[in-house]
Coordinates of N, CA and C in Angstrom, one line a residue:
X699 N 21.4 -16.3 -20.3 CA 21.9 -15.4 -19.2 C 22.1 -16.3 -18.0
X700 N 23.2 -16.2 -17.4 CA 23.5 -17.0 -16.2 C 23.0 -16.3 -15.0
X701 N 23.0 -17.0 -13.9 CA 22.5 -16.4 -12.6 C 23.5 -15.3 -12.2
X702 N 24.8 -15.5 -12.4 CA 25.8 -14.5 -12.1 C 25.6 -13.2 -12.9
X703 N 25.3 -13.3 -14.2 CA 25.1 -12.2 -15.0 C 23.8 -11.4 -14.6
X704 N 22.8 -12.2 -14.3 CA 21.5 -11.5 -13.9 C 21.7 -10.8 -12.6
X705 N 22.4 -11.4 -11.7 CA 22.7 -10.8 -10.4 C 23.5 -9.5 -10.6
X706 N 24.5 -9.5 -11.4 CA 25.3 -8.4 -11.7 C 24.5 -7.2 -12.3
X707 N 23.6 -7.5 -13.2 CA 22.8 -6.5 -13.8 C 21.8 -5.9 -12.8
X708 N 21.2 -6.7 -12.0 CA 20.3 -6.2 -11.0 C 21.0 -5.4 -10.0
X709 N 22.1 -5.9 -9.5 CA 22.9 -5.2 -8.5 C 23.3 -3.8 -9.0
X710 N 23.7 -3.7 -10.3 CA 24.1 -2.4 -10.9 C 23.0 -1.4 -10.8
X711 N 21.8 -1.9 -11.2 CA 20.6 -1.0 -11.2 C 20.2 -0.6 -9.8
X712 N 20.3 -1.5 -8.8 CA 20.0 -1.2 -7.4 C 21.0 -0.1 -6.9
X713 N 22.3 -0.3 -7.2 CA 23.3 0.6 -6.7 C 23.1 2.0 -7.3
X714 N 22.6 2.1 -8.6 CA 22.3 3.4 -9.2 C 21.2 4.0 -8.5
X715 N 20.1 3.2 -8.2 CA 18.9 3.8 -7.6 C 19.2 4.2 -6.1
X716 N 20.1 3.5 -5.5 CA 20.5 3.9 -4.1 C 21.2 5.2 -4.0
X717 N 21.9 5.6 -5.1 CA 22.6 6.8 -5.2 C 21.8 8.0 -5.5
X718 N 20.6 7.8 -6.0 CA 19.7 8.8 -6.4 C 19.1 9.6 -5.2
X719 N 18.8 10.8 -5.4 CA 18.1 11.6 -4.3 C 16.6 11.4 -4.6
X720 N 15.9 11.6 -3.5 CA 14.4 11.4 -3.6 C 13.8 12.5 -4.4
X721 N 12.7 12.2 -5.2 CA 12.0 13.1 -6.0 C 10.9 13.8 -5.2
X722 N 10.7 13.4 -4.0 CA 9.6 14.0 -3.1 C 9.8 13.6 -1.7
X723 N 9.2 14.3 -0.8 CA 9.1 13.9 0.6 C 7.7 13.6 0.9
X724 N 7.4 12.6 1.7 CA 6.1 12.2 2.0 C 6.0 11.9 3.5
X725 N 5.1 12.7 4.2 CA 4.9 12.4 5.6 C 3.5 11.9 5.8
X726 N 3.3 10.9 6.7 CA 2.0 10.3 6.9 C 1.7 10.3 8.4
X727 N 0.5 10.9 8.7 CA 0.1 11.0 10.1 C -1.2 10.3 10.3
X728 N -1.3 9.4 11.3 CA -2.6 8.6 11.5 C -3.1 9.1 12.9
X729 N -4.4 9.5 12.9 CA -5.0 9.9 14.1 C -6.3 9.0 14.4
X730 N -6.3 8.3 15.5 CA -7.4 7.4 15.8 C -8.6 8.3 16.2
X731 N -9.8 8.0 15.7 CA -11.0 8.7 16.1 C -12.2 7.7 16.2
X732 N -12.7 7.5 17.4 CA -13.7 6.5 17.6 C -13.3 5.1 17.1
X733 N -14.0 4.5 16.2 CA -13.6 3.2 15.6 C -13.0 3.4 14.2
X734 N -12.6 4.6 13.9 CA -12.0 4.8 12.6 C -10.6 5.4 12.8
X735 N -10.0 5.8 11.6 CA -8.7 6.5 11.6 C -8.8 7.6 10.6
X736 N -8.2 8.7 11.0 CA -8.0 9.8 10.0 C -6.6 9.8 9.6
X737 N -6.3 9.8 8.3 CA -5.0 9.7 7.8 C -4.7 11.0 7.0
X738 N -3.6 11.6 7.2 CA -3.2 12.8 6.5 C -1.8 12.6 5.9
X739 N -1.7 12.8 4.6 CA -0.5 12.6 3.8 C -0.1 14.0 3.4
X740 N 1.2 14.4 3.6 CA 1.7 15.7 3.2 C 2.9 15.4 2.2
X741 N 2.7 15.9 1.0 CA 3.8 15.7 0.0 C 4.5 17.1 -0.1
X742 N 5.8 17.1 0.0 CA 6.6 18.3 -0.1 C 7.8 18.0 -1.0
X743 N 8.3 19.1 -1.5 CA 9.6 19.1 -2.3 C 9.4 18.1 -3.5
X744 N 8.2 18.1 -4.1 CA 8.0 17.3 -5.3 C 8.7 17.9 -6.5
X745 N 9.6 17.2 -7.0 CA 10.5 17.8 -8.1 C 9.8 18.1 -9.4
X746 N 8.8 17.2 -9.8 CA 8.1 17.4 -11.0 C 6.6 17.2 -10.9
X747 N 5.9 18.2 -10.3 CA 4.4 18.0 -10.2 C 3.8 17.9 -11.6
X748 N 2.6 17.3 -11.6 CA 1.8 17.2 -12.8 C 0.5 16.4 -12.7
X749 N -0.3 16.5 -13.7 CA -1.6 15.7 -13.7 C -1.4 14.2 -13.6
X750 N -0.2 13.7 -14.1 CA 0.0 12.3 -14.1 C 0.8 11.8 -12.9
X751 N 1.1 12.7 -12.0 CA 1.8 12.3 -10.7 C 0.7 12.2 -9.7
X752 N 0.5 11.0 -9.2 CA -0.7 10.8 -8.3 C -0.3 10.3 -6.9
X753 N -1.1 10.6 -5.9 CA -1.0 10.1 -4.5 C -2.1 9.1 -4.3
X754 N -1.7 7.9 -3.9 CA -2.7 6.9 -3.7 C -2.5 6.3 -2.3
X755 N -3.6 5.8 -1.7 CA -3.5 5.1 -0.4 C -3.9 3.7 -0.5
X756 N -3.3 2.8 0.3 CA -3.6 1.4 0.4 C -3.7 1.0 1.8
X757 N -4.7 0.3 2.2 CA -4.8 -0.3 3.5 C -4.3 -1.8 3.3
X758 N -3.3 -2.1 4.1 CA -2.8 -3.5 4.0 C -2.8 -4.2 5.3
X759 N -2.9 -5.5 5.2 CA -2.8 -6.4 6.4 C -1.4 -7.0 6.4
X760 N -0.6 -6.8 7.5 CA 0.8 -7.1 7.4 C 1.0 -8.6 7.1
X761 N 0.2 -9.5 7.7 CA 0.5 -10.9 7.5 C -0.9 -11.6 7.6
X762 N -1.2 -12.5 6.6 CA -2.4 -13.2 6.5 C -2.1 -14.7 6.4
X763 N -2.7 -15.5 7.2 CA -2.6 -17.0 7.1 C -3.7 -17.5 6.2
X764 N -3.3 -18.1 5.1 CA -4.3 -18.7 4.2 C -3.5 -19.7 3.3
X765 N -3.9 -20.9 3.3 CA -3.2 -21.9 2.4 C -4.0 -22.0 1.1
X766 N -3.4 -21.3 0.1 CA -4.0 -21.3 -1.2 C -3.6 -22.5 -2.0
X767 N -4.0 -22.5 -3.3 CA -3.7 -23.6 -4.2 C -2.2 -23.7 -4.5
X768 N -1.5 -22.6 -4.3 CA 0.0 -22.7 -4.6 C 0.8 -23.2 -3.4
X769 N 0.1 -23.5 -2.3 CA 0.8 -24.1 -1.1 C 1.4 -23.0 -0.1
X770 N 1.4 -21.8 -0.5 CA 1.9 -20.8 0.4 C 0.9 -20.5 1.5
X771 N 1.4 -20.6 2.8 CA 0.5 -20.5 3.9 C 0.4 -19.1 4.5
X772 N 1.5 -18.3 4.3 CA 1.5 -17.0 4.9 C 1.7 -16.0 3.8
X773 N 1.0 -14.9 3.8 CA 1.0 -13.9 2.7 C 1.3 -12.5 3.4
X774 N 2.3 -11.8 2.9 CA 2.6 -10.5 3.5 C 2.0 -9.3 2.7
X775 N 1.6 -8.3 3.5 CA 1.1 -7.0 2.9 C 0.0 -7.2 1.9
X776 N -1.0 -7.9 2.4 CA -2.2 -8.1 1.6 C -3.1 -6.8 1.5
X777 N -3.4 -6.4 0.3 CA -4.1 -5.1 0.2 C -5.6 -5.4 0.5
X778 N -6.1 -4.6 1.5 CA -7.5 -4.8 1.9 C -8.4 -3.7 1.4
X779 N -7.9 -2.6 1.1 CA -8.8 -1.4 0.7 C -7.9 -0.4 0.0
X780 N -8.6 0.4 -0.8 CA -8.0 1.6 -1.5 C -8.8 2.8 -1.1
X781 N -8.5 3.4 0.1 CA -9.4 4.5 0.5 C -9.1 5.8 -0.3
X782 N -10.1 6.6 -0.5 CA -10.0 7.8 -1.2 C -9.8 7.6 -2.7
X783 N -9.6 8.6 -3.5 CA -9.4 8.6 -4.9 C -8.0 9.1 -5.2
X784 N -7.3 8.5 -6.2 CA -6.0 9.1 -6.6 C -6.1 10.6 -6.8
X785 N -5.1 11.3 -6.3 CA -5.1 12.8 -6.4 C -3.9 13.2 -7.2
X786 N -4.2 14.0 -8.3 CA -3.1 14.5 -9.1 C -2.3 15.5 -8.2
X787 N -1.0 15.5 -8.3 CA -0.1 16.4 -7.5 C 0.4 17.4 -8.4
X788 N -0.3 18.5 -8.6 CA 0.0 19.6 -9.5 C 0.9 20.7 -8.9
X789 N 1.2 20.6 -7.7 CA 2.1 21.6 -7.0 C 3.2 20.9 -6.3
X790 N 4.2 21.6 -6.0 CA 5.4 20.9 -5.3 C 5.0 20.5 -3.8
X791 N 4.0 21.1 -3.3 CA 3.5 20.8 -1.9 C 2.0 20.5 -2.0
X792 N 1.6 19.4 -1.4 CA 0.2 19.1 -1.4 C -0.2 18.2 -0.2
X793 N -1.5 18.2 0.2 CA -1.9 17.5 1.4 C -3.2 16.8 1.0
X794 N -3.4 15.6 1.5 CA -4.7 14.9 1.3 C -5.0 14.1 2.6
X795 N -6.3 14.1 2.9 CA -6.8 13.4 4.1 C -7.8 12.3 3.6
X796 N -7.7 11.1 4.3 CA -8.7 10.1 4.0 C -9.1 9.5 5.4
X797 N -10.2 8.9 5.5 CA -10.7 8.2 6.6 C -10.7 6.7 6.4
X798 N -10.3 5.9 7.4 CA -10.2 4.5 7.2 C -11.1 3.9 8.3
X799 N -12.1 3.1 7.9 CA -13.0 2.4 8.8 C -12.8 0.9 8.7
X800 N -12.1 0.3 9.6 CA -11.9 -1.2 9.6 C -13.2 -2.0 9.5
X801 N -14.3 -1.5 10.2 CA -15.5 -2.3 10.1 C -16.1 -2.3 8.7
X802 N -16.0 -1.2 8.0 CA -16.4 -1.1 6.6 C -15.6 -2.0 5.7
X803 N -14.3 -2.0 6.0 CA -13.4 -2.8 5.2 C -13.8 -4.3 5.4
X804 N -14.0 -4.7 6.6 CA -14.4 -6.1 6.9 C -15.7 -6.4 6.2
X805 N -16.7 -5.5 6.2 CA -18.0 -5.7 5.6 C -17.8 -5.9 4.1
X806 N -17.1 -5.1 3.4 CA -16.9 -5.2 2.0 C -16.1 -6.4 1.6
X807 N -15.1 -6.8 2.4 CA -14.3 -8.0 2.2 C -15.2 -9.3 2.3
X808 N -16.1 -9.3 3.3 CA -17.0 -10.4 3.6 C -18.0 -10.5 2.4
X809 N -18.5 -9.4 2.0 CA -19.4 -9.4 0.9 C -18.8 -10.0 -0.4
X810 N -17.6 -9.6 -0.7 CA -16.8 -10.1 -1.8 C -16.6 -11.6 -1.7
X811 N -16.2 -12.0 -0.6 CA -15.9 -13.5 -0.4 C -17.2 -14.3 -0.5
X812 N -18.3 -13.8 0.0 CA -19.5 -14.5 -0.1 C -20.0 -14.6 -1.6
X813 N -19.9 -13.5 -2.3 CA -20.3 -13.4 -3.7 C -19.4 -14.4 -4.6
X814 N -18.1 -14.5 -4.2 CA -17.3 -15.4 -5.0 C -17.3 -16.8 -4.6
X815 N -18.1 -17.2 -3.6 CA -18.3 -18.6 -3.1 C -17.1 -19.1 -2.3
X816 N -16.4 -18.2 -1.7 CA -15.3 -18.6 -0.8 C -15.8 -19.3 0.4
X817 N -15.4 -20.5 0.7 CA -15.9 -21.2 1.9 C -15.7 -20.4 3.2
X818 N -16.8 -20.4 4.0 CA -16.8 -19.6 5.2 C -15.7 -20.0 6.2
X819 N -15.4 -21.3 6.2 CA -14.4 -21.7 7.2 C -12.9 -21.3 6.8
X820 N -12.8 -20.9 5.6 CA -11.4 -20.6 5.1 C -11.2 -19.1 4.9
X821 N -12.1 -18.2 5.2 CA -12.0 -16.8 5.0 C -11.0 -16.1 5.9
X822 N -9.9 -15.6 5.2 CA -8.9 -14.9 6.0 C -9.3 -13.5 6.3
X823 N -10.1 -13.3 7.4 CA -10.6 -11.9 7.7 C -10.3 -11.4 9.1
X824 N -9.1 -11.8 9.6 CA -8.8 -11.3 11.0 C -8.6 -9.8 11.0
X825 N -8.1 -9.3 9.9 CA -7.8 -7.8 9.8 C -7.1 -7.3 11.0
X826 N -6.0 -8.0 11.4 CA -5.2 -7.5 12.5 C -3.9 -6.9 11.9
X827 N -3.3 -6.1 12.6 CA -2.0 -5.5 12.1 C -2.2 -4.7 10.8
X828 N -3.3 -3.9 10.8 CA -3.5 -3.1 9.6 C -2.6 -1.9 9.5
X829 N -2.2 -1.6 8.3 CA -1.3 -0.5 8.0 C -1.9 0.4 6.9
X830 N -1.5 1.6 6.8 CA -1.8 2.5 5.7 C -0.5 2.8 4.9
X831 N -0.6 2.7 3.6 CA 0.6 3.0 2.8 C 0.1 4.1 1.8
X832 N 1.0 5.1 1.7 CA 0.8 6.2 0.8 C 1.9 6.1 -0.3
X833 N 1.5 6.3 -1.6 CA 2.4 6.1 -2.7 C 2.3 7.3 -3.6
X834 N 3.4 8.0 -3.9 CA 3.4 9.0 -4.9 C 4.1 8.4 -6.2
X835 N 3.3 8.4 -7.3 CA 3.7 7.6 -8.5 C 3.5 8.4 -9.7
X836 N 4.4 8.4 -10.6 CA 4.3 9.0 -12.0 C 3.5 7.9 -12.8
X837 N 2.3 8.2 -13.2 CA 1.5 7.3 -13.9 C 2.0 7.1 -15.4
X838 N 2.7 8.0 -15.9 CA 3.2 7.9 -17.3 C 4.3 6.9 -17.3
X839 N 5.3 7.0 -16.4 CA 6.5 6.2 -16.4 C 6.3 5.0 -15.5
X840 N 5.4 5.0 -14.6 CA 5.2 4.0 -13.6 C 6.2 4.1 -12.4
X841 N 7.1 5.1 -12.5 CA 8.0 5.3 -11.4 C 7.4 5.6 -10.1
X842 N 7.8 5.0 -9.0 CA 7.3 5.3 -7.7 C 8.3 6.3 -7.1
X843 N 7.8 7.5 -6.8 CA 8.7 8.6 -6.4 C 8.9 8.6 -4.9
X844 N 7.9 8.1 -4.2 CA 8.1 8.1 -2.7 C 7.0 7.3 -2.1
X845 N 7.2 6.6 -1.0 CA 6.2 5.9 -0.2 C 6.4 6.2 1.3
X846 N 5.3 5.9 2.0 CA 5.3 6.0 3.4 C 4.3 5.0 4.0
X847 N 4.6 4.5 5.2 CA 3.7 3.5 5.8 C 3.6 3.8 7.3
X848 N 2.3 3.6 7.8 CA 2.1 3.8 9.2 C 1.1 2.8 9.7
X849 N 1.2 2.4 11.0 CA 0.3 1.4 11.6 C -1.0 2.1 11.9
X850 N -2.1 1.3 11.7 CA -3.5 1.8 12.1 C -3.8 1.2 13.5
X851 N -3.4 1.9 14.5 CA -3.7 1.4 15.9 C -3.9 2.5 16.8

């Protein structure tokens, strides 16, 4: 397969996907409270609800500086935590709330890095520019039906 053929195949699939309508709507609201954040995700107009259609949350750090063995110095959207539990979306409309505590995330990350023998001077733990990402996904097919992202500030 040539590069031109691969590009043509990928472009065709992307164009098909761009023409599709969304299988769900997802709204994400972040409310600061003391040193934590309350996050509410509202799923509406879900075309095919079911036990295998899940809503998940990820706390990500937008950009992390760490020179790993592969030589890459900057890493984008590093997952720092998975708050809450995946929730089956069995109705066309659903809502879930989770709390995000940056201090708890830092503590758990530090504990993991210490247990794994990660050198203290190299620990990428600034935890700045944190964001919450919500994902509606069909677990059977792997298809991501909708995503939303919001800053934690």
